[in-house]
Coordinates of C-alpha atoms (C1' of nucleotides) in Angstrom, one line a residue:
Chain A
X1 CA 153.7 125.6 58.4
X2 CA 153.5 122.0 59.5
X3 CA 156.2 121.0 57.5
X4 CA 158.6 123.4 58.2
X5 CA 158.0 123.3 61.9
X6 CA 158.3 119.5 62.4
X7 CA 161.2 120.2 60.3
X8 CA 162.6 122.5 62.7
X9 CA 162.2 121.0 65.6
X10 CA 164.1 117.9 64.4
X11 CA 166.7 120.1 63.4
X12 CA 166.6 118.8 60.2
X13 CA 166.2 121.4 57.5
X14 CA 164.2 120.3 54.1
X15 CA 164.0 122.4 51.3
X16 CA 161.0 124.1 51.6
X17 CA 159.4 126.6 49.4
X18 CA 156.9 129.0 51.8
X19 CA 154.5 131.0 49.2
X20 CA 152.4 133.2 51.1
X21 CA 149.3 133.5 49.0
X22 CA 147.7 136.7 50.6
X23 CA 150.3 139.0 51.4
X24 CA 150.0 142.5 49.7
X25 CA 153.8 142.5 47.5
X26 CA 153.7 139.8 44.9
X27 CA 155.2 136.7 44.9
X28 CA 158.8 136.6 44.5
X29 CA 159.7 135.1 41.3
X30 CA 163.1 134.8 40.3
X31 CA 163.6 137.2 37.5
X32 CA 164.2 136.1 34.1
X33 CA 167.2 137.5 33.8
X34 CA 169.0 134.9 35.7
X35 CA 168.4 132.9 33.3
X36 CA 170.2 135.2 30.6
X37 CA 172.8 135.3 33.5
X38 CA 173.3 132.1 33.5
X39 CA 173.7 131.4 29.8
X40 CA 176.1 134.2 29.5
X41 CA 178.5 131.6 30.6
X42 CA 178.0 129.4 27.7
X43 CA 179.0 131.7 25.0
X44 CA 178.4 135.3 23.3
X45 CA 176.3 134.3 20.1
X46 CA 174.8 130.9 21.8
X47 CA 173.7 133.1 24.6
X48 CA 172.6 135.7 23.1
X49 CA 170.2 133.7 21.2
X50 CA 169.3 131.5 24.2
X51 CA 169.1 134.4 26.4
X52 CA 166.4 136.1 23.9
X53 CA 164.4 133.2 23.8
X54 CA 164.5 132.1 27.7
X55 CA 163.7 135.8 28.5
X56 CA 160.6 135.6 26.3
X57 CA 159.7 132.1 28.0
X58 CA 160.5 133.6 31.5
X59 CA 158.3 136.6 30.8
X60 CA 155.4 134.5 30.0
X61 CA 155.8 132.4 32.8
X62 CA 156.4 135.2 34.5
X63 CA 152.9 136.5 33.2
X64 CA 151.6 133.5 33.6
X65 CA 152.3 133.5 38.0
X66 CA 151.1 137.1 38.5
X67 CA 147.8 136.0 36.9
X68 CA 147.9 133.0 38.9
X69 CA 148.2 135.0 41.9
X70 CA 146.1 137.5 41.1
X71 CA 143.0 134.9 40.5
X72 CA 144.0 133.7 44.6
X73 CA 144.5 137.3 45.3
X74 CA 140.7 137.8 44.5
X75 CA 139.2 135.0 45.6
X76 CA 141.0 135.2 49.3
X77 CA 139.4 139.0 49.2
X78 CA 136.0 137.5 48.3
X79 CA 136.3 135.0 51.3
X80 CA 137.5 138.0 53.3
X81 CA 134.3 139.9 52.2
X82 CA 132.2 136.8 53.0
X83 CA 133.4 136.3 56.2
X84 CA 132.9 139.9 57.5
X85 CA 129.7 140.4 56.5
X86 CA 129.4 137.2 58.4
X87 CA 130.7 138.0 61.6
X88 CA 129.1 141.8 60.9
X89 CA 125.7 140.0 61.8
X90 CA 124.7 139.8 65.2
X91 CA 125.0 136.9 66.6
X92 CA 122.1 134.8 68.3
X93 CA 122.5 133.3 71.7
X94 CA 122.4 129.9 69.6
X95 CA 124.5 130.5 66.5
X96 CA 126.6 131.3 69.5
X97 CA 126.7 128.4 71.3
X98 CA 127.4 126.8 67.7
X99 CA 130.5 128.4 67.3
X100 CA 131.6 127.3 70.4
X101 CA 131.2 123.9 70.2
X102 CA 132.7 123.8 66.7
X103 CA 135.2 125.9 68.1
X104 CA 135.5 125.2 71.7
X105 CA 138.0 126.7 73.9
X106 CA 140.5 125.2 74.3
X107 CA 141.9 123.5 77.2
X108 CA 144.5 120.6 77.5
X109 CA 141.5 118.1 79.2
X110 CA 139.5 119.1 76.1
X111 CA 141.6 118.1 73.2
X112 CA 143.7 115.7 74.8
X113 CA 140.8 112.9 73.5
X114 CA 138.7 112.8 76.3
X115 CA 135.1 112.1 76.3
X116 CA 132.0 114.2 76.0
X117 CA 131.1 112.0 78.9
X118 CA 134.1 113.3 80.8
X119 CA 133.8 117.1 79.6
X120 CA 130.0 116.8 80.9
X121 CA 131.6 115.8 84.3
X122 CA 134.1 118.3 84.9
X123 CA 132.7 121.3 82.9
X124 CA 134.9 124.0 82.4
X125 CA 134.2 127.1 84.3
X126 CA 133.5 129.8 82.1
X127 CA 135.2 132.2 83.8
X128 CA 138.3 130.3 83.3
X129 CA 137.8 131.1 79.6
X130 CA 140.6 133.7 80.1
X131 CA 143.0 131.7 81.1
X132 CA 142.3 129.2 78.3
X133 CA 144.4 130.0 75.0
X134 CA 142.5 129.8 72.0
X135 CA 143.3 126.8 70.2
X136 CA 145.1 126.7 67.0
X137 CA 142.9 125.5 64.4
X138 CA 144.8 125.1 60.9
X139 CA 143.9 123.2 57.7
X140 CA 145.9 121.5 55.3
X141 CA 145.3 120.5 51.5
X142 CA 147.1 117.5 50.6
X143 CA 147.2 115.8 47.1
X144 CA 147.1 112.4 47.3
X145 CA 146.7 108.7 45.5
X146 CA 143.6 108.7 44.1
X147 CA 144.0 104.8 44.8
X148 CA 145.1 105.7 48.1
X149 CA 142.6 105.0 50.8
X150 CA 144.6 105.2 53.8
X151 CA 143.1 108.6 54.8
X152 CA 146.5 110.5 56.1
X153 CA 148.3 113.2 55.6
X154 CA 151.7 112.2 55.9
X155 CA 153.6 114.7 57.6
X156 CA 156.1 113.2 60.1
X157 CA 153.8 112.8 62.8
X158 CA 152.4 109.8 64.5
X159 CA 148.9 109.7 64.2
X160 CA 146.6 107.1 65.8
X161 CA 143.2 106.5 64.5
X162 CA 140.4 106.6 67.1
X163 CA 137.5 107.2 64.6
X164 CA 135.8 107.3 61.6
X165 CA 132.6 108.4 60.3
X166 CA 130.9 109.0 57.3
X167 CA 129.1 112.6 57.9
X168 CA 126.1 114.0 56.0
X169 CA 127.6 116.7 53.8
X170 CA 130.6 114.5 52.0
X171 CA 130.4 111.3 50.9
X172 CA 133.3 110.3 51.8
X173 CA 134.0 109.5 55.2
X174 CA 135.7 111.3 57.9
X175 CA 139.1 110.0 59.7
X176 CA 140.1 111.3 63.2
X177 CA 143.0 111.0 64.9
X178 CA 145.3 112.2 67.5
X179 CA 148.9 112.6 68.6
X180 CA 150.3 109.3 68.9
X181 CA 151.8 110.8 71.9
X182 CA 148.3 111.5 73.8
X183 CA 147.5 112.7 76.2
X184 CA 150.6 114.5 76.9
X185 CA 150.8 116.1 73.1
X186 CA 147.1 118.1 72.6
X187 CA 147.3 118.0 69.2
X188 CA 143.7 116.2 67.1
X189 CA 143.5 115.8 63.6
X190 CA 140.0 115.3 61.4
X191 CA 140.7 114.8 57.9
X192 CA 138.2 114.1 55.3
X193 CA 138.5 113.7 51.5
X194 CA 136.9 116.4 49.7
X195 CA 134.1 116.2 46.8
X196 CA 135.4 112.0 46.4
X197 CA 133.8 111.8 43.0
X198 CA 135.5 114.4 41.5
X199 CA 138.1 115.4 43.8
X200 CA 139.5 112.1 45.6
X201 CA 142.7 113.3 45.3
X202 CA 142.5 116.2 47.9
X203 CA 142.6 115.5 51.3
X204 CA 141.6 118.2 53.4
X205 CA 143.1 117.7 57.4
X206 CA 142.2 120.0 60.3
X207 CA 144.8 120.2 63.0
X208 CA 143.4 121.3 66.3
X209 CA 146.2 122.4 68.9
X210 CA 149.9 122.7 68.4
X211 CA 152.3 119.9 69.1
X212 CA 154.2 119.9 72.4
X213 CA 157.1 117.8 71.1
X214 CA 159.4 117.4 68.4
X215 CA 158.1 115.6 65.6
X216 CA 159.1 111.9 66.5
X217 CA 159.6 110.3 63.3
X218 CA 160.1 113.2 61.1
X219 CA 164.0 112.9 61.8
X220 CA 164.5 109.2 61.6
X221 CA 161.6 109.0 58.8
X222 CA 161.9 112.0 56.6
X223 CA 165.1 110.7 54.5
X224 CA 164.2 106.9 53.9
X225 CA 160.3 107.0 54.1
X226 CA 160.0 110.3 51.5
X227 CA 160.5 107.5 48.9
X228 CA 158.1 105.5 50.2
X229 CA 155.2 108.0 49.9
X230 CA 153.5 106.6 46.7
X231 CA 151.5 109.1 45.1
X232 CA 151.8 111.9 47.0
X233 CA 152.2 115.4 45.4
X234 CA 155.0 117.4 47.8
X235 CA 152.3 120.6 47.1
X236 CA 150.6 121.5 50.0
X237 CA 148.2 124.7 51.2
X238 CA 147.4 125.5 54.7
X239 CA 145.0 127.9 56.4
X240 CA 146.1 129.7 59.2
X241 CA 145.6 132.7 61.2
X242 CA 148.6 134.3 59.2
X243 CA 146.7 133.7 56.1
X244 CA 147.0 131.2 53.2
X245 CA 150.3 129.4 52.5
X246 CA 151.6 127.2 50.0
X247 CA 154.2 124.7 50.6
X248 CA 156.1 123.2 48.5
X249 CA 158.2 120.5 50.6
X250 CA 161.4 119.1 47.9
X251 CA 162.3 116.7 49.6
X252 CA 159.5 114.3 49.2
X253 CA 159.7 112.0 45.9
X254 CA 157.9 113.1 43.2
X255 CA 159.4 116.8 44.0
X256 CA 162.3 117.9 42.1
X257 CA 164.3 116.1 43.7
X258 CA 164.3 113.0 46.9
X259 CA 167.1 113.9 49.4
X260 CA 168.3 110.2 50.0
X261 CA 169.7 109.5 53.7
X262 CA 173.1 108.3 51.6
X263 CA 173.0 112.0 50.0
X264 CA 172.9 113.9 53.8
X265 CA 176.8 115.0 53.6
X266 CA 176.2 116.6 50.2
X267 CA 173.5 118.4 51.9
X268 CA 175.4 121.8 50.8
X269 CA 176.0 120.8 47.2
X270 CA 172.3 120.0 47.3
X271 CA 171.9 124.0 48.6
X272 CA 173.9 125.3 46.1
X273 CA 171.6 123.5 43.1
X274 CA 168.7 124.5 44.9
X275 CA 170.2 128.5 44.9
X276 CA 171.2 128.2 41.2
X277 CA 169.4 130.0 38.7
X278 CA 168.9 126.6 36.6
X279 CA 166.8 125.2 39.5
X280 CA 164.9 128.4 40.1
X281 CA 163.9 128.7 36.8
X282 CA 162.6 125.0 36.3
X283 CA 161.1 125.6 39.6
X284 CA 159.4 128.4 38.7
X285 CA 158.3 127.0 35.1
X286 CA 157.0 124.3 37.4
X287 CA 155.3 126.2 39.7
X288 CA 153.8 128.4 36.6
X289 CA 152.3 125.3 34.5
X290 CA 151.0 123.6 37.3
X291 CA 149.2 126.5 38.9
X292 CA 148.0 127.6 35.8
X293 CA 146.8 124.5 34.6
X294 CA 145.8 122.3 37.2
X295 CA 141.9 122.8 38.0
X296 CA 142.2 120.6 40.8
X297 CA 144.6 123.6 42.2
X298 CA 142.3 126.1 42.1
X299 CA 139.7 123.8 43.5
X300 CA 141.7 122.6 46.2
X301 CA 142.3 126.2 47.1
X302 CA 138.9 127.1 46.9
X303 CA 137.9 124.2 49.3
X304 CA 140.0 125.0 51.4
X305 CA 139.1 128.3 52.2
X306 CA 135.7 127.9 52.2
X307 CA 136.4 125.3 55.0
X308 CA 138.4 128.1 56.9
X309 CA 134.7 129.9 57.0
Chain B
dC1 C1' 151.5 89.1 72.6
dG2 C1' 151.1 93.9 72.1
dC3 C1' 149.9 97.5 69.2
dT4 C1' 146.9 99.4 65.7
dT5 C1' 142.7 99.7 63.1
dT6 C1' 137.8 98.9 62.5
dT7 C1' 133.2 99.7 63.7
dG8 C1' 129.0 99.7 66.3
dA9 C1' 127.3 102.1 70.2
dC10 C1' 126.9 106.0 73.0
dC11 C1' 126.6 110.9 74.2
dA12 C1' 125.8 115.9 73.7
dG13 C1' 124.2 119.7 71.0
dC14 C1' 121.0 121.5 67.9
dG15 C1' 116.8 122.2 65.1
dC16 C1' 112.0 121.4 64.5
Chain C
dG1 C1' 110.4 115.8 73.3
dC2 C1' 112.2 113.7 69.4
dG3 C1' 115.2 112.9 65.7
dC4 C1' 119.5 114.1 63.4
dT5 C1' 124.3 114.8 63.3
dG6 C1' 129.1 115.0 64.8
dG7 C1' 132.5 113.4 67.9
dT8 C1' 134.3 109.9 70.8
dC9 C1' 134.7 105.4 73.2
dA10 C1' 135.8 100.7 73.5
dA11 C1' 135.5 95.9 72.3
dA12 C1' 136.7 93.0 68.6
dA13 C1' 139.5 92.0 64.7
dG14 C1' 143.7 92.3 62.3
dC15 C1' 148.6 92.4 61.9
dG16 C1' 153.6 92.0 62.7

DNA sequence: CGCTTTTGACCAGCGC
DNA sequence: GCGCTGGTCAAAAGCG
């Protein structure tokens, strides 16, 4: 998780919500009776009544998720099918030599942003492949401005742009850009927008490496710039080896709520609202309508693992 | 003036 | 061998 790393790093801790999509024991939902708990405060007739009709609301939304899940459920197993009947196949010499260049191994002199020219000079020994770790290749989903044609994921980094191209199977074109703190921090992003005519609000960015540093702006940035991020969803879904997550990072505007650099010392009275059972449950109603109703979700998800392929 | 972004050119790999 | 494509470089332009 991109997000929650920088986050740690910085030692700063937002309030994210880690969903992970594949795993085998259903997504935690807070149960609807908390919400029956927590109107059982209010009054015995008022709650009762209350309590009947939140529980029937939580229930459906309730139903509502476990469907949701279930539809990523199956189509993560498809993609899983997909991709070992895939790899099942043997290999030719060239689909081979395919896969490694569109997943080459990775080295710090090879990701850093150096040339082809330069690879082609100093070529790496393949017996060194051993030694070599084997990059970490993740991709992020990111809903963004329409209107916004800036091309970046904003995630705390500092990214500088070295290229762009428009490539043959999207439209759109294709951003790249690396750690700000190259050559020392291996780290390359590509990010393209996905399907723009219908989907120009998805950006889909491919991380290649892992950071070597603490994220340099996330600290400084995260509290004052959050409000600054126009249009940006705080929903975001990443491909990893561990499998599909979800995040949902709160503290960007447009969340449930924008932790303000003037709010940091209330930072436990902001815990305690995020732990109460009124905030679970409009988080989870939240959660509920948009996954159930928002095609561009299931899209996006869909996008991205087909990318991961 | 220094840093960032843009964009045309170049290079390597692959398919035919 | 040639053309296509993706990835990167580097000079020029833009910006604060």
């Amino acid at each position: 998780m991109l997000l929650m790393d920088s986050a740690r790093h910085a030692g700063f801790s937002p309030v994210c919500l880690d969903l992970s999509v594949g795993l085998p024991s259903p997504t935690p939902s807070p149960p609807p009776r908390r919400d029956t708990e927590m109107e059982a405060d209010a009054g015995p007739d008022r709650s009762r009544v209350a309590a009947s009709v939140t529980d029937e609301k939580g229930r459906t939304l309730e139903a509502q998720l476990t469907q949701a899940s279930e539809e990523i459920r199956r189509l993560t197993e498809t993609i899983a099918h997909l991709k070992a009947s895939q790899t099942a196949r043997p290999a030719s010499p060239e689909a081979g030599k395919k896969r490694e260049r569109e997943s080459p191994e990775p080295s710090d002199s090879c990701c850093d942003g150096t040339s082809n020219r330069k690879r082609a000079e100093s070529p790496l020994p393949l017996s060194d492949g051993a030694s070599c770790k084997r990059i970490k290749v993740s991709k992020v989903c990111t809903r963004i401005d329409p209107a916004d044609t800036t091309l970046t994921v904003k995630d705390g980094y500092q990214w500088r742009k070295y290229g762009q191209k428009v490539t043959r199977d999207n439209p759109s074109p294709r951003a790249y850009f690396r750690c700000a703190f190259a050559p020392s921090c291996p780290v390359k992003k590509k990010e393209q927008v996905q399907r723009s005519a219908e989907d120009s609000s998805v950006l889909v960015a491919t991380y290649e490496g892992e950071h070597n540093h603490a994220s340099p702006t996330r600290a400084a940035e995260l509290p004052t710039s959050c409000g600054t991020r126009s249009g940006s969803v705080p929903c975001s879904i990443s491909i990893n080896s561990s499998g599909p997550t979800i995040t949902l990072d709160l503290t960007k505007n447009g969340g449930v709520r924008v932790l303000e650099a003037a709010e940091e010392p209330d930072l436990k009275k902001l815990c305690r609202e995020i732990a109460s059972p009124e905030f679970r449950t409009a988080l989870v109603e939240q959660m509920a309508s948009a996954l159930t109703s928002d095609t561009d979700f299931t899209g996006a998800l869909a996008a991205a693992i087909l990318q991961q392929l």
